[in-house]
Amino acid sequence: MVAQGPRRTIQQVVGVVALAVAVTAFLSVAAVRHGFFDLKVYYGALTWWVHDGGEIYDFLKPGTQYGFTYPPFAALVMLPMAYLPWTAAIVVSVAASVVVTAVLFWWLVDPISRRAGWTRWFALAVALCLAAAYEPMRETVNFGQVNMLLLFLVAVDLLRLLPAGSRWAGVGIGLATAIKLTPGIFIVYLLVTRRWRAAVTSMAAAAGATLLAAALFPDASREFWTEALWNTGRVGELAFVSNQSLRGVVARLNPEHPSTLAWLALVLATLALWAWRSRAAVVAGDEATGLALTGAVMCLVSPVTWVHHLVWLLPALILLVDNGMAAPAGGRRRRALLGAAIVGYGFLISRIVWAWEKDFTGLDGFLGSNTYVWISLALLAFLPIRRSGGDGRISRGPGGDGRTGRRATPAGSAVDAAGVPQLDQHDRRSPAGQGHRVGRPLTVG
């Protein structure tokens, strides 16, 4: 028995090394090298702006039509990059993405490790190796994108500050929205789920950051909000296979004349489903699933969702595994959830949509070129909302160890197939009072 601990550690180290070697071999074959293309755009635009006296939104990377597309506050946040050597800028970009990913995964994976009896470092190491093979993650790192930093800012609010009742809850969402507009849907999430104080805080943070940038850079702010933002030519080709949004689906049906009406109808239906499921998640105290559902719907309803944006699906995939491990061992529910996680992850490392990059016509083109959209829709519709145990307690609390003792759904209450708690009127509570479970043409964005 004395040797069991060291033997187990050795086995885990060997397992992690073997997985890392396998992932490295996979990446050597499957990964596409982008040479930090987007980071070069940011770096070039900031250098042009700071050192050459040009206007940041007038810059185009030489030989391309790519320019800086983020709001002025993003330029303020990235400003130190203009004073770094190019190699240092790469190191900072990669290191920042790796660090925030490790912290986020620690929060989401730790409950799985506890439940499975794995050591924490082993679970985190396995998760990070698997993330390295995940196409949106490797694209984010290799392009030099900011996706994981934005996801981290939102997760700080929803997984840490909001469950703790912090008055600062909402600041991360507001800052993420000021850096890039699409995370603004998390402000809508706070409104839909009636967390009024956090919603106001997020709007105030977004407005304050935007006004600060406007005060410091009035010319750049004027150009962005009056011209660059509305220049649809900067968006690029909506039918391009990398656009894995509902808008991309509709555009690929008719690239010359995509139906705006059909897209809006799909968006409204998707938002209705999201609002219903998100409110159910908050009533159940399942804030991690609220984060995952909102990340999925953001990818779906945004007019442009490049493949690298799909890092926002990572919380949902991790929660599929979490819910699978929480199900009875050997049961059909466990097999179904873990199987769904494996299939979804398998497709999302495969680059399968690129098989239809040149020709997405026909039934196979419709199904195959939109594979990642179908995965996003499936996660939005079927990701389980954590059910309470027989004693009426949720299985995880803010610390991820199930010790909060807060009730998510009263014992004996029914939960429907979509995971929505069916509470009687006497058992209903305001979502604000719940304990929350932790749980590419022409654009650079």
GROMACS .gro file of C-alpha atoms in nm:
model
  445
    1MET     CA    1   0.000   0.000   0.000
    2VAL     CA    2   0.290   0.236   0.066
    3ALA     CA    3   0.403   0.210  -0.295
    4GLN     CA    4   0.057   0.274  -0.433
    5GLY     CA    5   0.093   0.652  -0.429
    6PRO     CA    6   0.431   0.669  -0.608
    7ARG     CA    7   0.325   0.397  -0.853
    8ARG     CA    8   0.009   0.586  -0.938
    9THR     CA    9   0.204   0.908  -0.989
   10ILE     CA   10   0.448   0.735  -1.222
   11GLN     CA   11   0.160   0.587  -1.423
   12GLN     CA   12  -0.005   0.927  -1.454
   13VAL     CA   13   0.318   1.096  -1.562
   14VAL     CA   14   0.371   0.828  -1.826
   15GLY     CA   15   0.011   0.867  -1.940
   16VAL     CA   16   0.039   1.244  -1.975
   17VAL     CA   17   0.370   1.218  -2.162
   18ALA     CA   18   0.223   0.958  -2.398
   19LEU     CA   19  -0.083   1.175  -2.461
   20ALA     CA   20   0.136   1.482  -2.520
   21VAL     CA   21   0.345   1.288  -2.774
   22ALA     CA   22   0.030   1.163  -2.949
   23VAL     CA   23  -0.115   1.515  -2.964
   24THR     CA   24   0.214   1.652  -3.097
   25ALA     CA   25   0.218   1.387  -3.370
   26PHE     CA   26  -0.144   1.467  -3.455
   27LEU     CA   27  -0.072   1.840  -3.476
   28SER     CA   28   0.229   1.781  -3.700
   29VAL     CA   29  -0.011   1.632  -3.953
   30ALA     CA   30  -0.342   1.810  -3.895
   31ALA     CA   31  -0.256   2.162  -3.779
   32VAL     CA   32  -0.237   2.444  -4.029
   33ARG     CA   33   0.036   2.701  -3.967
   34HIS     CA   34  -0.093   3.057  -3.982
   35GLY     CA   35   0.227   3.225  -3.864
   36PHE     CA   36   0.045   3.446  -3.610
   37PHE     CA   37  -0.126   3.621  -3.901
   38ASP     CA   38  -0.384   3.810  -3.694
   39LEU     CA   39  -0.125   3.908  -3.436
   40LYS     CA   40   0.080   4.056  -3.722
   41VAL     CA   41  -0.221   4.266  -3.816
   42TYR     CA   42  -0.262   4.394  -3.460
   43TYR     CA   43   0.112   4.454  -3.425
   44GLY     CA   44   0.136   4.630  -3.759
   45ALA     CA   45  -0.169   4.848  -3.693
   46LEU     CA   46  -0.045   4.953  -3.351
   47THR     CA   47   0.304   5.024  -3.480
   48TRP     CA   48   0.160   5.229  -3.767
   49TRP     CA   49  -0.058   5.419  -3.519
   50VAL     CA   50   0.199   5.480  -3.244
   51HIS     CA   51   0.526   5.519  -3.431
   52ASP     CA   52   0.431   5.624  -3.785
   53GLY     CA   53   0.152   5.870  -3.707
   54GLY     CA   54  -0.113   5.687  -3.909
   55GLU     CA   55  -0.477   5.621  -3.814
   56ILE     CA   56  -0.522   5.271  -3.676
   57TYR     CA   57  -0.831   5.190  -3.882
   58ASP     CA   58  -0.661   5.298  -4.204
   59PHE     CA   59  -0.389   5.037  -4.169
   60LEU     CA   60  -0.392   4.729  -4.392
   61LYS     CA   61  -0.139   4.452  -4.363
   62PRO     CA   62   0.088   4.487  -4.670
   63GLY     CA   63  -0.031   4.276  -4.960
   64THR     CA   64  -0.368   4.202  -4.795
   65GLN     CA   65  -0.701   4.365  -4.720
   66TYR     CA   66  -0.683   4.286  -4.350
   67GLY     CA   67  -0.696   4.562  -4.092
   68PHE     CA   68  -0.772   4.628  -3.726
   69THR     CA   69  -1.143   4.563  -3.664
   70TYR     CA   70  -1.182   4.585  -3.286
   71PRO     CA   71  -1.318   4.884  -3.088
   72PRO     CA   72  -1.075   5.154  -2.970
   73PHE     CA   73  -1.065   5.013  -2.615
   74ALA     CA   74  -0.909   4.697  -2.760
   75ALA     CA   75  -0.639   4.916  -2.913
   76LEU     CA   76  -0.580   5.070  -2.570
   77VAL     CA   77  -0.546   4.726  -2.409
   78MET     CA   78  -0.308   4.609  -2.684
   79LEU     CA   79  -0.110   4.933  -2.689
   80PRO     CA   80   0.195   4.795  -2.499
   81MET     CA   81   0.245   4.557  -2.791
   82ALA     CA   82   0.367   4.851  -3.001
   83TYR     CA   83   0.667   4.884  -2.771
   84LEU     CA   84   0.767   4.517  -2.779
   85PRO     CA   85   0.987   4.333  -3.026
   86TRP     CA   86   0.789   4.104  -3.254
   87THR     CA   87   0.919   3.787  -3.088
   88ALA     CA   88   0.821   3.919  -2.744
   89ALA     CA   89   0.470   3.996  -2.874
   90ILE     CA   90   0.436   3.632  -2.984
   91VAL     CA   91   0.554   3.506  -2.646
   92VAL     CA   92   0.309   3.729  -2.459
   93SER     CA   93   0.019   3.626  -2.684
   94VAL     CA   94   0.082   3.253  -2.650
   95ALA     CA   95   0.160   3.269  -2.277
   96ALA     CA   96  -0.154   3.471  -2.203
   97SER     CA   97  -0.376   3.221  -2.387
   98VAL     CA   98  -0.214   2.923  -2.214
   99VAL     CA   99  -0.236   3.074  -1.865
  100VAL     CA  100  -0.602   3.177  -1.884
  101THR     CA  101  -0.693   2.842  -2.041
  102ALA     CA  102  -0.523   2.657  -1.755
  103VAL     CA  103  -0.710   2.860  -1.493
  104LEU     CA  104  -1.046   2.820  -1.667
  105PHE     CA  105  -0.992   2.447  -1.708
  106TRP     CA  106  -0.896   2.418  -1.341
  107TRP     CA  107  -1.234   2.559  -1.247
  108LEU     CA  108  -1.430   2.337  -1.488
  109VAL     CA  109  -1.230   2.014  -1.475
  110ASP     CA  110  -1.162   2.000  -1.101
  111PRO     CA  111  -1.511   1.860  -1.018
  112ILE     CA  112  -1.456   1.584  -1.277
  113SER     CA  113  -1.126   1.488  -1.118
  114ARG     CA  114  -1.286   1.473  -0.774
  115ARG     CA  115  -1.571   1.260  -0.898
  116ALA     CA  116  -1.347   1.023  -1.096
  117GLY     CA  117  -1.088   1.001  -0.819
  118TRP     CA  118  -0.813   1.148  -1.039
  119THR     CA  119  -0.541   1.370  -0.899
  120ARG     CA  120  -0.600   1.733  -0.991
  121TRP     CA  121  -0.279   1.792  -1.181
  122PHE     CA  122  -0.340   1.480  -1.390
  123ALA     CA  123  -0.693   1.587  -1.489
  124LEU     CA  124  -0.573   1.936  -1.579
  125ALA     CA  125  -0.278   1.805  -1.781
  126VAL     CA  126  -0.502   1.569  -1.978
  127ALA     CA  127  -0.752   1.848  -2.045
  128LEU     CA  128  -0.480   2.085  -2.168
  129CYS     CA  129  -0.334   1.820  -2.399
  130LEU     CA  130  -0.677   1.755  -2.548
  131ALA     CA  131  -0.735   2.130  -2.583
  132ALA     CA  132  -0.413   2.163  -2.781
  133ALA     CA  133  -0.559   1.931  -3.046
  134TYR     CA  134  -0.894   2.118  -3.054
  135GLU     CA  135  -0.910   2.302  -3.385
  136PRO     CA  136  -1.053   2.633  -3.256
  137MET     CA  137  -0.790   2.641  -2.980
  138ARG     CA  138  -0.496   2.569  -3.207
  139GLU     CA  139  -0.630   2.826  -3.455
  140THR     CA  140  -0.665   3.084  -3.176
  141VAL     CA  141  -0.305   3.032  -3.067
  142ASN     CA  142  -0.159   3.013  -3.416
  143PHE     CA  143  -0.345   3.319  -3.542
  144GLY     CA  144  -0.255   3.512  -3.225
  145GLN     CA  145  -0.621   3.570  -3.142
  146VAL     CA  146  -0.780   3.700  -2.820
  147ASN     CA  147  -1.066   3.452  -2.788
  148MET     CA  148  -0.950   3.274  -2.474
  149LEU     CA  149  -0.878   3.602  -2.296
  150LEU     CA  150  -1.237   3.715  -2.357
  151LEU     CA  151  -1.379   3.380  -2.248
  152PHE     CA  152  -1.174   3.405  -1.930
  153LEU     CA  153  -1.305   3.754  -1.849
  154VAL     CA  154  -1.662   3.631  -1.886
  155ALA     CA  155  -1.593   3.315  -1.684
  156VAL     CA  156  -1.447   3.516  -1.394
  157ASP     CA  157  -1.783   3.689  -1.365
  158LEU     CA  158  -2.010   3.388  -1.410
  159LEU     CA  159  -1.810   3.120  -1.228
  160ARG     CA  160  -1.650   3.320  -0.947
  161LEU     CA  161  -1.785   3.669  -0.880
  162LEU     CA  162  -2.156   3.617  -0.945
  163PRO     CA  163  -2.189   3.301  -0.731
  164ALA     CA  164  -2.005   3.479  -0.451
  165GLY     CA  165  -2.247   3.772  -0.466
  166SER     CA  166  -1.963   4.014  -0.542
  167ARG     CA  167  -2.058   4.370  -0.627
  168TRP     CA  168  -1.791   4.352  -0.900
  169ALA     CA  169  -1.980   4.080  -1.088
  170GLY     CA  170  -2.033   4.205  -1.443
  171VAL     CA  171  -1.708   4.397  -1.480
  172GLY     CA  172  -1.540   4.116  -1.675
  173ILE     CA  173  -1.832   4.088  -1.915
  174GLY     CA  174  -1.834   4.466  -1.963
  175LEU     CA  175  -1.461   4.478  -2.039
  176ALA     CA  176  -1.488   4.183  -2.280
  177THR     CA  177  -1.770   4.365  -2.460
  178ALA     CA  178  -1.563   4.684  -2.486
  179ILE     CA  179  -1.276   4.485  -2.638
  180LYS     CA  180  -1.495   4.297  -2.884
  181LEU     CA  181  -1.868   4.351  -2.927
  182THR     CA  182  -1.991   3.991  -2.949
  183PRO     CA  183  -1.949   3.908  -2.574
  184GLY     CA  184  -2.221   4.168  -2.522
  185ILE     CA  185  -2.468   3.880  -2.544
  186PHE     CA  186  -2.364   3.792  -2.189
  187ILE     CA  187  -2.510   4.126  -2.081
  188VAL     CA  188  -2.834   4.008  -2.241
  189TYR     CA  189  -2.791   3.679  -2.051
  190LEU     CA  190  -2.778   3.870  -1.722
  191LEU     CA  191  -3.091   4.062  -1.820
  192VAL     CA  192  -3.280   3.753  -1.935
  193THR     CA  193  -3.197   3.577  -1.610
  194ARG     CA  194  -3.285   3.886  -1.403
  195ARG     CA  195  -2.949   3.954  -1.240
  196TRP     CA  196  -3.013   4.326  -1.258
  197ARG     CA  197  -2.720   4.450  -1.053
  198ALA     CA  198  -2.465   4.246  -1.247
  199ALA     CA  199  -2.626   4.354  -1.575
  200VAL     CA  200  -2.603   4.722  -1.480
  201THR     CA  201  -2.244   4.674  -1.366
  202SER     CA  202  -2.150   4.511  -1.697
  203MET     CA  203  -2.314   4.789  -1.898
  204ALA     CA  204  -2.141   5.051  -1.686
  205ALA     CA  205  -1.804   4.880  -1.731
  206ALA     CA  206  -1.851   4.854  -2.107
  207ALA     CA  207  -1.961   5.217  -2.133
  208GLY     CA  208  -1.683   5.340  -1.905
  209ALA     CA  209  -1.414   5.156  -2.100
  210THR     CA  210  -1.554   5.283  -2.429
  211LEU     CA  211  -1.570   5.642  -2.304
  212LEU     CA  212  -1.217   5.618  -2.168
  213ALA     CA  213  -1.094   5.510  -2.511
  214ALA     CA  214  -1.294   5.790  -2.673
  215ALA     CA  215  -1.138   6.047  -2.442
  216LEU     CA  216  -0.787   5.922  -2.513
  217PHE     CA  217  -0.831   5.852  -2.884
  218PRO     CA  218  -1.114   6.072  -3.015
  219ASP     CA  219  -1.021   6.042  -3.382
  220ALA     CA  220  -0.992   5.664  -3.374
  221SER     CA  221  -1.317   5.634  -3.179
  222ARG     CA  222  -1.500   5.859  -3.421
  223GLU     CA  223  -1.379   5.656  -3.717
  224PHE     CA  224  -1.468   5.322  -3.561
  225TRP     CA  225  -1.819   5.409  -3.443
  226THR     CA  226  -1.920   5.612  -3.748
  227GLU     CA  227  -1.741   5.428  -4.031
  228ALA     CA  228  -1.540   5.113  -3.962
  229LEU     CA  229  -1.813   4.939  -3.760
  230TRP     CA  230  -2.068   4.987  -4.037
  231ASN     CA  231  -1.841   4.897  -4.326
  232THR     CA  232  -1.982   4.555  -4.416
  233GLY     CA  233  -1.706   4.510  -4.671
  234ARG     CA  234  -1.471   4.446  -4.378
  235VAL     CA  235  -1.673   4.141  -4.275
  236GLY     CA  236  -1.572   3.933  -4.572
  237GLU     CA  237  -1.743   3.648  -4.756
  238LEU     CA  238  -2.029   3.518  -4.545
  239ALA     CA  239  -2.041   3.189  -4.737
  240PHE     CA  240  -1.675   3.108  -4.661
  241VAL     CA  241  -1.670   2.765  -4.494
  242SER     CA  242  -1.489   2.902  -4.187
  243ASN     CA  243  -1.804   3.100  -4.102
  244GLN     CA  244  -1.972   2.845  -3.875
  245SER     CA  245  -2.273   3.054  -3.779
  246LEU     CA  246  -2.638   3.043  -3.882
  247ARG     CA  247  -2.561   3.330  -4.118
  248GLY     CA  248  -2.296   3.112  -4.280
  249VAL     CA  249  -2.546   2.826  -4.319
  250VAL     CA  250  -2.793   3.051  -4.499
  251ALA     CA  251  -2.522   3.213  -4.711
  252ARG     CA  252  -2.391   2.878  -4.831
  253LEU     CA  253  -2.740   2.788  -4.952
  254ASN     CA  254  -2.731   3.085  -5.188
  255PRO     CA  255  -2.398   3.270  -5.184
  256GLU     CA  256  -2.507   3.532  -5.436
  257HIS     CA  257  -2.829   3.629  -5.261
  258PRO     CA  258  -2.840   3.495  -4.903
  259SER     CA  259  -3.181   3.538  -4.741
  260THR     CA  260  -3.170   3.789  -4.457
  261LEU     CA  261  -3.529   3.699  -4.365
  262ALA     CA  262  -3.445   3.329  -4.327
  263TRP     CA  263  -3.141   3.415  -4.116
  264LEU     CA  264  -3.341   3.643  -3.886
  265ALA     CA  265  -3.608   3.376  -3.840
  266LEU     CA  266  -3.344   3.122  -3.742
  267VAL     CA  267  -3.180   3.370  -3.506
  268LEU     CA  268  -3.509   3.450  -3.330
  269ALA     CA  269  -3.593   3.081  -3.283
  270THR     CA  270  -3.244   3.010  -3.154
  271LEU     CA  271  -3.254   3.302  -2.911
  272ALA     CA  272  -3.592   3.187  -2.779
  273LEU     CA  273  -3.453   2.840  -2.708
  274TRP     CA  274  -3.146   2.992  -2.544
  275ALA     CA  275  -3.349   3.225  -2.321
  276TRP     CA  276  -3.569   2.938  -2.202
  277ARG     CA  277  -3.279   2.706  -2.124
  278SER     CA  278  -3.062   2.979  -1.969
  279ARG     CA  279  -3.334   3.081  -1.726
  280ALA     CA  280  -3.384   2.716  -1.634
  281ALA     CA  281  -3.010   2.682  -1.568
  282VAL     CA  282  -3.008   2.982  -1.335
  283VAL     CA  283  -3.317   2.862  -1.150
  284ALA     CA  284  -3.130   2.535  -1.096
  285GLY     CA  285  -2.824   2.724  -0.973
  286ASP     CA  286  -2.622   2.595  -1.267
  287GLU     CA  287  -2.420   2.900  -1.370
  288ALA     CA  288  -2.158   2.696  -1.557
  289THR     CA  289  -2.424   2.567  -1.794
  290GLY     CA  290  -2.554   2.922  -1.835
  291LEU     CA  291  -2.203   3.020  -1.948
  292ALA     CA  292  -2.187   2.723  -2.187
  293LEU     CA  293  -2.530   2.784  -2.339
  294THR     CA  294  -2.460   3.153  -2.394
  295GLY     CA  295  -2.123   3.079  -2.551
  296ALA     CA  296  -2.294   2.840  -2.794
  297VAL     CA  297  -2.570   3.082  -2.886
  298MET     CA  298  -2.319   3.362  -2.940
  299CYS     CA  299  -2.143   3.147  -3.199
  300LEU     CA  300  -2.474   3.068  -3.368
  301VAL     CA  301  -2.633   3.412  -3.393
  302SER     CA  302  -2.323   3.619  -3.469
  303PRO     CA  303  -2.318   3.705  -3.842
  304VAL     CA  304  -1.960   3.581  -3.860
  305THR     CA  305  -1.821   3.301  -3.644
  306TRP     CA  306  -1.483   3.192  -3.774
  307VAL     CA  307  -1.369   2.848  -3.663
  308HIS     CA  308  -1.131   2.994  -3.404
  309HIS     CA  309  -1.427   3.160  -3.231
  310LEU     CA  310  -1.558   2.817  -3.137
  311VAL     CA  311  -1.336   2.807  -2.829
  312TRP     CA  312  -1.658   2.934  -2.670
  313LEU     CA  313  -1.787   2.574  -2.702
  314LEU     CA  314  -1.517   2.441  -2.467
  315PRO     CA  315  -1.723   2.489  -2.145
  316ALA     CA  316  -2.012   2.295  -2.300
  317LEU     CA  317  -1.789   2.004  -2.404
  318ILE     CA  318  -1.630   1.989  -2.059
  319LEU     CA  319  -1.972   1.996  -1.894
  320LEU     CA  320  -2.085   1.705  -2.113
  321VAL     CA  321  -1.802   1.502  -1.963
  322ASP     CA  322  -1.885   1.636  -1.615
  323ASN     CA  323  -2.248   1.534  -1.643
  324GLY     CA  324  -2.150   1.198  -1.790
  325MET     CA  325  -1.918   1.124  -1.499
  326ALA     CA  326  -2.192   1.231  -1.256
  327ALA     CA  327  -2.433   0.976  -1.406
  328PRO     CA  328  -2.450   0.620  -1.267
  329ALA     CA  329  -2.154   0.409  -1.374
  330GLY     CA  330  -2.239   0.172  -1.655
  331GLY     CA  331  -2.574   0.341  -1.716
  332ARG     CA  332  -2.716   0.446  -2.050
  333ARG     CA  333  -2.709   0.815  -1.954
  334ARG     CA  334  -2.337   0.804  -1.881
  335ARG     CA  335  -2.264   0.628  -2.208
  336ALA     CA  336  -2.478   0.873  -2.404
  337LEU     CA  337  -2.322   1.186  -2.253
  338LEU     CA  338  -1.963   1.068  -2.273
  339GLY     CA  339  -2.027   0.938  -2.625
  340ALA     CA  340  -2.168   1.275  -2.729
  341ALA     CA  341  -1.864   1.453  -2.583
  342ILE     CA  342  -1.626   1.220  -2.770
  343VAL     CA  343  -1.812   1.258  -3.100
  344GLY     CA  344  -1.836   1.636  -3.070
  345TYR     CA  345  -1.472   1.669  -2.976
  346GLY     CA  346  -1.372   1.430  -3.254
  347PHE     CA  347  -1.541   1.640  -3.518
  348LEU     CA  348  -1.398   1.961  -3.370
  349ILE     CA  349  -1.040   1.842  -3.403
  350SER     CA  350  -1.088   1.695  -3.750
  351ARG     CA  351  -1.105   2.002  -3.980
  352ILE     CA  352  -1.394   1.821  -4.142
  353VAL     CA  353  -1.567   2.136  -4.270
  354TRP     CA  354  -1.267   2.220  -4.487
  355ALA     CA  355  -1.344   1.919  -4.708
  356TRP     CA  356  -1.619   2.139  -4.856
  357GLU     CA  357  -1.415   2.461  -4.875
  358LYS     CA  358  -1.432   2.475  -5.256
  359ASP     CA  359  -1.772   2.318  -5.313
  360PHE     CA  360  -2.046   2.311  -5.050
  361THR     CA  361  -2.335   2.232  -5.285
  362GLY     CA  362  -2.562   1.929  -5.255
  363LEU     CA  363  -2.689   1.749  -4.947
  364ASP     CA  364  -2.342   1.636  -4.844
  365GLY     CA  365  -2.217   1.993  -4.876
  366PHE     CA  366  -2.505   2.127  -4.667
  367LEU     CA  367  -2.450   1.873  -4.391
  368GLY     CA  368  -2.071   1.859  -4.399
  369SER     CA  369  -1.981   2.225  -4.447
  370ASN     CA  370  -2.197   2.319  -4.148
  371THR     CA  371  -2.082   2.040  -3.914
  372TYR     CA  372  -1.969   2.277  -3.640
  373VAL     CA  373  -2.300   2.464  -3.656
  374TRP     CA  374  -2.488   2.139  -3.595
  375ILE     CA  375  -2.266   2.070  -3.294
  376SER     CA  376  -2.334   2.419  -3.154
  377LEU     CA  377  -2.709   2.368  -3.199
  378ALA     CA  378  -2.698   2.026  -3.033
  379LEU     CA  379  -2.511   2.165  -2.733
  380LEU     CA  380  -2.757   2.453  -2.702
  381ALA     CA  381  -3.059   2.223  -2.717
  382PHE     CA  382  -2.943   1.920  -2.522
  383LEU     CA  383  -2.660   2.013  -2.283
  384PRO     CA  384  -2.795   1.887  -1.950
  385ILE     CA  385  -2.883   2.129  -1.675
  386ARG     CA  386  -2.748   1.979  -1.355
  387ARG     CA  387  -3.018   1.800  -1.164
  388SER     CA  388  -3.030   1.793  -0.786
  389GLY     CA  389  -2.948   1.480  -0.591
  390GLY     CA  390  -3.206   1.291  -0.399
  391ASP     CA  391  -3.151   1.519  -0.100
  392GLY     CA  392  -3.234   1.823  -0.305
  393ARG     CA  393  -2.879   1.957  -0.308
  394ILE     CA  394  -2.689   2.049  -0.619
  395SER     CA  395  -2.388   1.831  -0.682
  396ARG     CA  396  -2.139   2.117  -0.705
  397GLY     CA  397  -2.104   2.450  -0.540
  398PRO     CA  398  -1.889   2.754  -0.612
  399GLY     CA  399  -1.580   2.568  -0.502
  400GLY     CA  400  -1.667   2.271  -0.721
  401ASP     CA  401  -1.676   2.023  -0.436
  402GLY     CA  402  -2.046   2.002  -0.361
  403ARG     CA  403  -2.021   2.142  -0.009
  404THR     CA  404  -2.241   2.449  -0.040
  405GLY     CA  405  -2.561   2.272   0.064
  406ARG     CA  406  -2.773   2.514  -0.138
  407ARG     CA  407  -3.086   2.373  -0.285
  408ALA     CA  408  -3.109   2.388  -0.663
  409THR     CA  409  -3.434   2.199  -0.712
  410PRO     CA  410  -3.647   2.089  -0.419
  411ALA     CA  411  -3.621   1.718  -0.347
  412GLY     CA  412  -3.881   1.528  -0.540
  413SER     CA  413  -3.938   1.803  -0.796
  414ALA     CA  414  -3.961   1.685  -1.154
  415VAL     CA  415  -3.712   1.782  -1.422
  416ASP     CA  416  -3.824   1.765  -1.783
  417ALA     CA  417  -3.630   1.618  -2.075
  418ALA     CA  418  -3.456   1.946  -2.145
  419GLY     CA  419  -3.335   1.970  -1.788
  420VAL     CA  420  -3.586   2.236  -1.682
  421PRO     CA  421  -3.691   2.210  -1.318
  422GLN     CA  422  -4.067   2.189  -1.276
  423LEU     CA  423  -4.125   2.379  -0.951
  424ASP     CA  424  -4.457   2.458  -0.796
  425GLN     CA  425  -4.533   2.818  -0.711
  426HIS     CA  426  -4.429   2.784  -0.346
  427ASP     CA  427  -4.087   2.653  -0.438
  428ARG     CA  428  -3.999   2.920  -0.696
  429ARG     CA  429  -3.725   3.165  -0.611
  430SER     CA  430  -3.576   3.469  -0.774
  431PRO     CA  431  -3.272   3.370  -0.982
  432ALA     CA  432  -3.083   3.652  -0.815
  433GLY     CA  433  -3.102   3.472  -0.484
  434GLN     CA  434  -2.977   3.135  -0.602
  435GLY     CA  435  -2.645   2.975  -0.530
  436HIS     CA  436  -2.466   2.919  -0.857
  437ARG     CA  437  -2.274   2.615  -0.966
  438VAL     CA  438  -1.922   2.662  -1.087
  439GLY     CA  439  -1.855   2.472  -1.225
  440ARG     CA  440  -1.182   3.443  -4.350
  441PRO     CA  441  -1.162   3.670  -4.601
  442LEU     CA  442  -1.122   4.042  -4.535
  443THR     CA  443  -1.141   4.042  -4.157
  444VAL     CA  444  -0.939   3.979  -3.847
  445GLY     CA  445  -1.180   3.907  -3.567
   0.00000   0.00000   0.00000
